[in-house]
GROMACS .gro file of C-alpha atoms in nm:
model
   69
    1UNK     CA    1  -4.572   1.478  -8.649
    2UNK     CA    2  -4.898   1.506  -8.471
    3UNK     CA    3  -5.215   1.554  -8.635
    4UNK     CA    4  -5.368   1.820  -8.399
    5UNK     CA    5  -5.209   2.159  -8.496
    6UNK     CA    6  -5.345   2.307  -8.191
    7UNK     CA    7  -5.076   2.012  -8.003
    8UNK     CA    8  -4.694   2.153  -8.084
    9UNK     CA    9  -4.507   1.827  -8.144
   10UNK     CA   10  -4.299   1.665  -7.754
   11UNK     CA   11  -3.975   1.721  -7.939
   12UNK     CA   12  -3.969   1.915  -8.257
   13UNK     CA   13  -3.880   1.714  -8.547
   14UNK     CA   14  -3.499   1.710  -8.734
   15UNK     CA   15  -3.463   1.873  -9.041
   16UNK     CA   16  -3.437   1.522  -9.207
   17UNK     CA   17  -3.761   1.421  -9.033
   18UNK     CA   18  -3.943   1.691  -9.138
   19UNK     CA   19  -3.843   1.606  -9.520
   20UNK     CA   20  -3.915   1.220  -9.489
   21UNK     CA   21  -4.269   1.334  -9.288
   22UNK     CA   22  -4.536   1.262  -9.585
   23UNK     CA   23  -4.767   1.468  -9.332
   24UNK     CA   24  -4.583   1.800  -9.363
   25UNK     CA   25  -4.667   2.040  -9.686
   26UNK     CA   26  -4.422   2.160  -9.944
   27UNK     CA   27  -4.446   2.462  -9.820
   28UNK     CA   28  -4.358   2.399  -9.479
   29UNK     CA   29  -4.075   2.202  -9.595
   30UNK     CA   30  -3.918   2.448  -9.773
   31UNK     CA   31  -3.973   2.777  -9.519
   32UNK     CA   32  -3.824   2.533  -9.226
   33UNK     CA   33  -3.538   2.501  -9.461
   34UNK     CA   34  -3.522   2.880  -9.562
   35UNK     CA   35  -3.593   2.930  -9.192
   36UNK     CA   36  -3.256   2.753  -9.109
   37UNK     CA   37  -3.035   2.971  -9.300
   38UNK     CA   38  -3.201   3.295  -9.154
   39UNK     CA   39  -3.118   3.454  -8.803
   40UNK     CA   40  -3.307   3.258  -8.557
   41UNK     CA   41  -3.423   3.579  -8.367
   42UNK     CA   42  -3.593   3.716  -8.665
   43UNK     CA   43  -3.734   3.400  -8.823
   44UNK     CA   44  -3.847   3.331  -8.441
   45UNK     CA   45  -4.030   3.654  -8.517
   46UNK     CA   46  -4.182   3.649  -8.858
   47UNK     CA   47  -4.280   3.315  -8.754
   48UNK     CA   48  -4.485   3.478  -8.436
   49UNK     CA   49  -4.635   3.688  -8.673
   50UNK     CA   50  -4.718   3.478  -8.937
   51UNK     CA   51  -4.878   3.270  -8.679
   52UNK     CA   52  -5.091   3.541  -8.522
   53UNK     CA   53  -5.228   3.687  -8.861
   54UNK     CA   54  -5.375   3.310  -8.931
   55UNK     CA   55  -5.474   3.275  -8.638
   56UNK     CA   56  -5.712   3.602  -8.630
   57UNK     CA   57  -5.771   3.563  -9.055
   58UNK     CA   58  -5.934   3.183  -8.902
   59UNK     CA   59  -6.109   3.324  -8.660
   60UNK     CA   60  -6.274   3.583  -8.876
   61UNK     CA   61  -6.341   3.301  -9.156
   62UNK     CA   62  -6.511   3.085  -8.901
   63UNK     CA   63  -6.700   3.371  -8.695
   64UNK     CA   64  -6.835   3.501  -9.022
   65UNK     CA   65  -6.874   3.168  -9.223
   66UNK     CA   66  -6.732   3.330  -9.562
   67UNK     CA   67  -6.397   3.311  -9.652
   68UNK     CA   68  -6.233   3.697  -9.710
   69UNK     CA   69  -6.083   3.668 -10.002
   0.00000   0.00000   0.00000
C-alpha cells in the first residue's frame, strides 16, 4: 500500500493483501471485508460519503486548529 493517502494505490490491493498489509488499520480491514458482502453500488456510495464528511471534518480541524469534538 502506499503511504500517501492523498495517492490511491496503481492497482488496488486483493482482499488477502489487504489482510497480510501490516500498514492497513483494523478497521479498514474489517469494513473492506463487510464492504465485500454488501451491494457494490451502495457501499460505492457510503464509501463516497464517508470520504467526503472526513474530508470537510479535516479541513475544518486544520483551518481552525482545534479538533471538534
Amino acid at each position: 500500500m502506499t503511504t500517501d493517502p492523498n495517492t490511491p494505490p496503481a492497482k488496488p490491493p486483493t482482499p488477502d493483501e489487504l489482510d497480510r498489509d501490516p500498514t492497513v488499520s483494523f478497521w479498514l480491514k474489517r469494513n473492506w471485508r463487510m464492504a465485500c458482502e454488501r451491494d457494490p453500488f451502495d457501499a460505492t456510495r457510503d464509501a463516497a460519503v464517508l470520504h467526503e464528511f472526513c474530508r470537510v471534518r479535516l479541513e475544518r480541524i486544520l483551518a481552525k486548529g482545534v479538533s471538534d469534538e
